[in-house]
Short mmCIF file of C-alpha atoms in Angstrom, two decimals:
data_model
loop_
_atom_site.label_atom_id
_atom_site.label_comp_id
_atom_site.label_asym_id
_atom_site.label_seq_id
_atom_site.Cartn_x
_atom_site.Cartn_y
_atom_site.Cartn_z
CA MET A 719 171.38 -214.02 -18.10
CA LYS A 720 170.66 -211.04 -15.91
CA GLU A 721 172.01 -208.73 -18.60
CA GLY A 722 169.87 -210.35 -21.27
CA LYS A 723 166.78 -209.85 -19.14
CA GLY A 724 167.53 -206.16 -18.71
CA ALA A 725 168.09 -205.78 -22.43
CA LYS A 726 164.69 -207.30 -23.15
CA SER A 727 162.85 -204.53 -21.36
CA TRP A 728 164.94 -201.98 -23.26
CA ILE A 729 163.95 -203.66 -26.53
CA VAL A 730 160.30 -203.39 -25.51
CA LEU A 731 160.82 -199.71 -24.68
CA ALA A 732 162.47 -199.08 -28.07
CA ALA A 733 159.62 -200.83 -29.86
CA ALA A 734 157.04 -198.82 -27.89
CA VAL A 735 158.78 -195.53 -28.71
CA PHE A 736 158.97 -196.53 -32.38
CA LEU A 737 155.28 -197.47 -32.64
CA ALA A 738 154.16 -194.35 -30.77
CA ALA A 739 156.29 -192.21 -33.08
CA LEU A 740 154.92 -194.03 -36.14
CA ALA A 741 151.33 -193.33 -35.06
CA ALA A 742 152.11 -189.70 -34.22
CA GLY A 743 154.02 -189.30 -37.49
CA ILE A 744 151.06 -190.48 -39.56
CA PHE A 745 148.83 -188.10 -37.59
CA MET A 746 151.22 -185.22 -38.33
CA LEU A 747 151.23 -186.00 -42.05
CA MET A 748 147.44 -185.86 -42.42
CA PRO A 749 146.26 -183.08 -44.76
CA SER A 750 145.01 -179.87 -43.24
CA GLY A 751 141.40 -178.76 -43.06
CA SER A 752 142.47 -175.14 -42.83
CA ARG A 753 143.12 -172.85 -45.80
CA ILE A 754 144.84 -170.06 -43.86
CA VAL A 755 148.61 -170.06 -44.02
CA GLU A 756 151.13 -168.06 -42.07
CA VAL A 757 154.71 -167.27 -42.94
CA VAL A 758 156.74 -167.04 -39.74
CA GLN A 759 160.32 -165.99 -39.15
CA ASP A 760 161.93 -166.14 -35.70
CA GLY A 761 158.48 -166.52 -34.15
CA VAL A 762 157.19 -163.34 -35.86
CA VAL A 763 154.28 -163.74 -38.28
CA LEU A 764 155.29 -161.91 -41.47
CA TYR A 765 152.31 -162.79 -43.66
CA THR A 766 148.93 -164.40 -43.14
CA ILE A 767 147.44 -165.68 -46.38
CA ASP A 768 144.01 -167.14 -47.11
CA LEU A 769 144.77 -169.59 -49.92
CA ASP A 770 141.15 -169.57 -51.14
CA SER A 771 141.01 -165.84 -51.76
CA ALA A 772 144.67 -164.93 -52.30
CA ASP A 773 145.87 -163.71 -55.68
CA ASP A 774 148.88 -165.43 -57.18
CA THR A 775 151.92 -163.75 -55.68
CA VAL A 776 155.62 -164.12 -55.18
CA LEU A 777 156.96 -163.26 -51.73
CA THR A 778 160.61 -162.75 -50.95
CA VAL A 779 161.69 -163.05 -47.36
CA PHE A 780 165.16 -162.10 -46.19
CA TYR A 781 167.16 -163.39 -43.28
CA PRO A 782 168.19 -161.46 -41.31
CA ARG A 783 165.39 -158.99 -42.00
CA GLU A 784 167.17 -155.86 -40.73
CA SER A 785 170.43 -155.74 -42.66
CA SER A 786 169.97 -156.55 -46.31
CA ALA A 787 173.67 -156.50 -47.23
CA ALA A 788 174.52 -160.09 -46.35
CA ALA A 789 170.91 -161.24 -46.12
CA ARG A 790 169.84 -164.54 -47.65
CA SER A 791 166.47 -164.85 -49.32
CA ASN A 792 163.70 -167.39 -49.66
CA THR A 793 161.28 -167.00 -52.53
CA ILE A 794 157.76 -168.17 -51.71
CA ILE A 795 155.13 -168.71 -54.41
CA VAL A 796 151.38 -168.57 -53.85
CA GLN A 797 149.56 -169.92 -56.89
CA ASP A 798 146.26 -171.68 -57.55
CA GLY A 799 145.50 -171.95 -53.85
CA GLU A 800 148.81 -173.60 -53.03
CA ILE A 801 152.00 -172.36 -51.40
CA TRP A 802 155.60 -173.49 -51.72
CA VAL A 803 159.19 -172.26 -51.59
CA SER A 804 160.67 -172.01 -55.07
CA GLU A 805 164.14 -170.73 -54.26
CA ALA A 806 166.31 -170.53 -51.18
CA GLU A 807 169.72 -169.07 -50.49
CA CYS A 808 170.84 -171.62 -47.97
CA PRO A 809 173.18 -174.62 -47.92
CA ASP A 810 170.61 -177.41 -48.00
CA HIS A 811 167.51 -176.28 -49.99
CA ILE A 812 165.37 -178.67 -47.98
CA CYS A 813 162.48 -176.21 -47.90
CA VAL A 814 162.43 -176.19 -51.72
CA LYS A 815 162.52 -179.98 -51.89
CA MET A 816 159.63 -180.21 -49.43
CA GLY A 817 157.35 -178.96 -52.19
CA LYS A 818 153.83 -177.68 -51.61
CA LEU A 819 152.42 -177.25 -48.15
CA ARG A 820 149.86 -180.03 -47.59
CA SER A 821 150.15 -181.39 -44.10
CA GLY A 822 148.13 -179.69 -41.40
CA ARG A 823 150.72 -179.99 -38.68
CA LEU A 824 154.04 -180.35 -40.46
CA PRO A 825 155.28 -176.90 -41.50
CA ILE A 826 157.68 -176.18 -44.34
CA VAL A 827 160.82 -175.04 -42.57
CA CYS A 828 164.08 -173.45 -43.59
CA LEU A 829 166.26 -173.85 -40.52
CA PRO A 830 169.24 -171.80 -41.81
CA ASN A 831 166.98 -168.82 -42.53
CA HIS A 832 164.68 -169.35 -39.53
CA LEU A 833 161.66 -169.44 -41.83
CA MET A 834 158.50 -171.48 -41.39
CA ILE A 835 155.31 -171.78 -43.43
CA ARG A 836 152.34 -173.51 -41.82
CA PHE A 837 148.59 -173.82 -41.77
CA THR A 838 146.85 -172.00 -38.96
CA GLU A 839 143.33 -172.27 -37.58
CA MET T 213 206.52 -185.15 -1.10
CA ALA T 214 206.53 -187.67 -3.90
CA GLN T 215 202.87 -188.36 -3.21
CA LYS T 216 201.94 -184.72 -3.33
CA ARG T 217 203.61 -184.40 -6.68
CA LYS T 218 201.64 -187.26 -8.13
CA ILE T 219 198.20 -185.85 -7.41
CA PRO T 220 198.21 -182.95 -9.88
CA GLU T 221 199.72 -185.24 -12.51
CA ARG T 222 196.78 -187.59 -12.17
CA ALA T 223 194.32 -184.77 -12.40
CA VAL T 224 195.69 -183.88 -15.83
CA PHE T 225 194.10 -185.89 -18.60
CA HIS T 226 196.61 -188.47 -19.69
CA MET T 227 196.42 -190.41 -22.91
CA THR T 228 198.89 -192.96 -24.18
CA PRO T 229 200.17 -192.52 -27.76
CA ARG T 230 198.43 -195.79 -28.62
CA ARG T 231 195.04 -194.51 -27.45
CA LEU T 232 195.65 -191.20 -29.17
CA ALA T 233 196.44 -192.98 -32.45
CA GLN T 234 193.35 -195.17 -32.16
CA LEU T 235 191.12 -192.19 -31.40
CA SER T 236 192.57 -190.19 -34.29
CA LEU T 237 192.04 -193.11 -36.64
CA LEU T 238 188.40 -193.49 -35.60
CA THR T 239 187.83 -189.73 -35.91
CA ALA T 240 189.37 -189.71 -39.40
CA ALA T 241 187.30 -192.71 -40.46
CA ALA T 242 184.14 -191.03 -39.13
CA LEU T 243 184.96 -187.84 -41.04
CA ILE T 244 185.53 -189.79 -44.27
CA LEU T 245 182.09 -191.42 -43.92
CA HIS T 246 180.62 -187.99 -43.13
CA VAL T 247 182.07 -186.52 -46.34
CA ILE T 248 180.92 -189.52 -48.39
CA GLU T 249 177.42 -189.14 -46.99
CA LEU T 250 177.37 -185.47 -48.00
CA ARG T 251 177.67 -186.64 -51.61
CA LEU T 252 174.64 -188.90 -51.34
CA PRO T 253 171.31 -187.27 -52.13
CA SER T 254 169.01 -186.91 -49.14
CA PRO T 255 166.39 -189.68 -49.35
CA VAL T 256 163.55 -187.71 -47.75
CA PRO T 257 163.08 -183.94 -47.97
CA ILE T 258 162.66 -183.49 -44.24
CA PRO T 259 165.13 -181.39 -42.26
CA GLY T 260 167.21 -183.54 -39.93
CA VAL T 261 166.67 -186.87 -41.67
CA LYS T 262 169.93 -188.59 -42.52
CA LEU T 263 171.66 -191.91 -42.25
CA GLY T 264 174.44 -190.63 -40.00
CA LEU T 265 177.10 -193.06 -41.20
CA ALA T 266 179.76 -191.23 -39.17
CA ASN T 267 177.95 -192.34 -36.04
CA ILE T 268 179.08 -195.91 -36.67
CA PHE T 269 182.36 -194.76 -35.18
CA THR T 270 180.71 -192.79 -32.39
CA VAL T 271 179.03 -196.01 -31.28
CA VAL T 272 182.31 -197.92 -31.65
CA ALA T 273 184.01 -195.30 -29.48
CA VAL T 274 181.27 -195.54 -26.84
CA TYR T 275 182.00 -199.26 -26.46
CA HIS T 276 185.76 -199.02 -26.80
CA PHE T 277 186.90 -195.80 -25.11
CA SER T 278 186.28 -193.87 -21.92
CA ALA T 279 183.50 -191.30 -21.72
CA ARG T 280 186.06 -188.51 -21.90
CA GLU T 281 187.85 -189.92 -24.94
CA THR T 282 184.56 -190.48 -26.75
CA GLY T 283 183.49 -186.93 -25.94
CA ILE T 284 186.73 -185.47 -27.31
CA MET T 285 186.39 -187.51 -30.49
CA LEU T 286 182.78 -186.43 -30.98
CA VAL T 287 183.54 -182.72 -30.51
CA VAL T 288 186.40 -182.86 -33.04
CA ARG T 289 184.28 -184.81 -35.51
CA ILE T 290 181.29 -182.48 -35.25
CA VAL T 291 183.26 -179.26 -35.58
CA LEU T 292 185.40 -180.55 -38.47
CA GLY T 293 182.34 -182.20 -40.04
CA ALA T 294 180.49 -178.88 -40.13
CA VAL T 295 183.58 -177.17 -41.58
CA PHE T 296 183.92 -179.83 -44.30
CA ALA T 297 180.23 -179.52 -45.10
CA GLY T 298 180.58 -175.73 -45.30
CA ASN T 299 177.40 -175.51 -43.30
CA LEU T 300 178.13 -173.93 -39.95
CA SER T 301 174.46 -173.20 -39.34
CA SER T 302 173.88 -176.93 -38.88
CA LEU T 303 176.54 -177.07 -36.16
CA LEU T 304 174.13 -176.11 -33.40
CA PHE T 305 171.70 -178.86 -34.34
CA SER T 306 174.30 -181.59 -34.61
CA ALA T 307 176.04 -180.47 -31.42
CA CYS T 308 172.79 -180.45 -29.47
CA GLY T 309 171.73 -183.81 -30.87
CA ALA T 310 175.15 -185.34 -30.25
CA PHE T 311 175.17 -184.18 -26.64
CA PHE T 312 171.83 -185.88 -25.90
CA CYS T 313 172.89 -188.94 -27.85
CA LEU T 314 176.25 -189.30 -26.11
CA CYS T 315 174.82 -188.90 -22.61
CA GLY T 316 172.20 -191.56 -23.35
CA MET T 317 174.63 -194.03 -24.89
CA LEU T 318 177.24 -193.61 -22.15
CA PHE T 319 174.51 -194.47 -19.66
CA LEU T 320 173.23 -197.42 -21.69
CA ARG T 321 176.65 -198.98 -22.29
CA LYS T 322 176.74 -199.85 -18.60
CA ILE T 323 173.44 -201.72 -18.92
CA LEU T 324 173.56 -203.19 -22.41
CA PRO T 325 176.30 -205.73 -23.18
CA ARG T 326 178.11 -205.87 -26.51
CA ARG T 327 175.52 -208.11 -28.10
CA TYR T 328 173.10 -205.20 -27.81
CA ILE T 329 175.20 -202.43 -29.32
CA TRP T 330 172.53 -202.07 -32.01
CA LEU T 331 169.94 -201.32 -29.32
CA CYS T 332 172.17 -198.72 -27.67
CA SER T 333 172.58 -197.12 -31.09
CA VAL T 334 168.82 -196.99 -31.68
CA PHE T 335 168.35 -195.13 -28.41
CA GLY T 336 171.27 -192.88 -29.30
CA ALA T 337 169.63 -192.01 -32.61
CA VAL T 338 166.28 -191.27 -30.98
CA LEU T 339 167.99 -189.04 -28.41
CA HIS T 340 169.97 -187.33 -31.17
CA ASN T 341 166.75 -186.46 -33.00
CA THR T 342 165.22 -185.24 -29.75
CA GLY T 343 168.17 -182.94 -29.08
CA GLN T 344 168.13 -181.69 -32.65
CA THR T 345 164.43 -180.88 -32.46
CA ALA T 346 164.91 -179.11 -29.13
CA ALA T 347 167.58 -176.92 -30.77
CA ALA T 348 165.24 -176.27 -33.71
CA VAL T 349 162.46 -175.17 -31.33
CA LEU T 350 164.86 -172.67 -29.74
CA VAL T 351 166.18 -171.38 -33.08
CA MET T 352 162.76 -171.03 -34.72
CA GLY T 353 161.17 -169.56 -31.60
CA SER T 354 158.18 -171.81 -32.13
CA ALA T 355 157.04 -175.19 -30.88
CA ALA T 356 155.52 -175.98 -34.30
CA VAL T 357 158.72 -177.75 -35.39
CA LEU T 358 158.01 -180.36 -32.70
CA ALA T 359 155.69 -181.86 -35.29
CA TYR T 360 158.81 -183.25 -36.96
CA LEU T 361 159.91 -185.24 -33.93
CA PRO T 362 157.76 -188.38 -34.51
CA ILE T 363 158.91 -188.65 -38.12
CA LEU T 364 162.53 -188.08 -37.09
CA ILE T 365 162.21 -190.79 -34.43
CA VAL T 366 160.87 -193.28 -36.98
CA THR T 367 163.60 -192.61 -39.55
CA GLY T 368 166.21 -192.18 -36.80
CA SER T 369 165.40 -195.60 -35.29
CA ALA T 370 165.97 -197.24 -38.66
CA ALA T 371 169.20 -195.32 -39.25
CA GLY T 372 170.37 -196.03 -35.69
CA LEU T 373 169.67 -199.73 -36.14
CA PHE T 374 171.77 -199.80 -39.30
CA THR T 375 174.71 -197.82 -37.91
CA GLY T 376 174.50 -199.80 -34.66
CA LEU T 377 174.73 -203.14 -36.46
CA CYS T 378 177.72 -201.83 -38.42
CA ALA T 379 179.35 -200.65 -35.17
CA GLN T 380 178.73 -204.04 -33.58
CA MET T 381 180.56 -205.72 -36.46
CA VAL T 382 183.46 -203.26 -36.16
CA VAL T 383 183.78 -203.67 -32.37
CA LYS T 384 183.86 -207.46 -32.76
CA ARG T 385 186.86 -207.11 -35.05
CA ILE T 386 188.92 -204.67 -32.95
CA PRO T 387 191.73 -206.72 -31.40
CA GLY T 388 191.66 -206.88 -27.62
CA SER T 389 188.04 -205.84 -27.33
CA GLY T 390 186.81 -209.22 -26.16
CA LYS T 391 185.74 -208.13 -22.71
CA ASP T 392 183.06 -205.64 -21.83
CA LEU T 393 184.02 -202.27 -20.45
CA PRO T 394 184.94 -202.15 -16.79
#
């Protein structure tokens, strides 16, 4: 009986964590008000792009940046005021599957290539 | 003299062939599920989101083996899992997540009886996602990836509930596992 009682408070804690995460998750997914995007690798801002005024371009980012012999690339497309990763030389291609950058707080990330694309203020 | 001789022997980690066979079996089963899961398409295009079927056996091990045995099994499974996936860059994330997860579950198994294995697994999953995200923050050199944590906790809780319920069913069926851990 004692054990059951203890478990109950842990269930309440789990439910609280879940609901808090659900609320925060919805908040994170809300679209951004900003139109300025930065492309970041290893904490270094490589490009800052204003989606409203930017011409359509294709950016290729290598990881690691210094040595290009064994470097893996991500191809980023800026077109019609939107930005997305079209190709990635990495095992999972999650950044490609994430599609266009919409959410204000959730960046497009490529963990294997340390690349991140996000809206900035 | 005889006593003195016994002390270093005790200090050395000793495992009976039976335990070793059981652990190997669970590790192999976990690796098989891991490889099967690699074949399944990822349901959501968010880094870190996965069902984690192999963790059914991690949870089983938490409730069936000692902390040390579970730790050994998890290290072998994670290293071999990354090798089988051909994705060594994910090793850091899974190792970091697994460390958080294991510490949390080994603590919770003392509090939560076997009826609540599913709950222990949910907390394990949440801690796994937390550890993973912490590793991602370090790798990316930016706290912006923290934005993924709430979403990972939501999907992780669901995945942890599923794997936990599976583990609970497995533990019930292991012969000689009627009593809770000492």
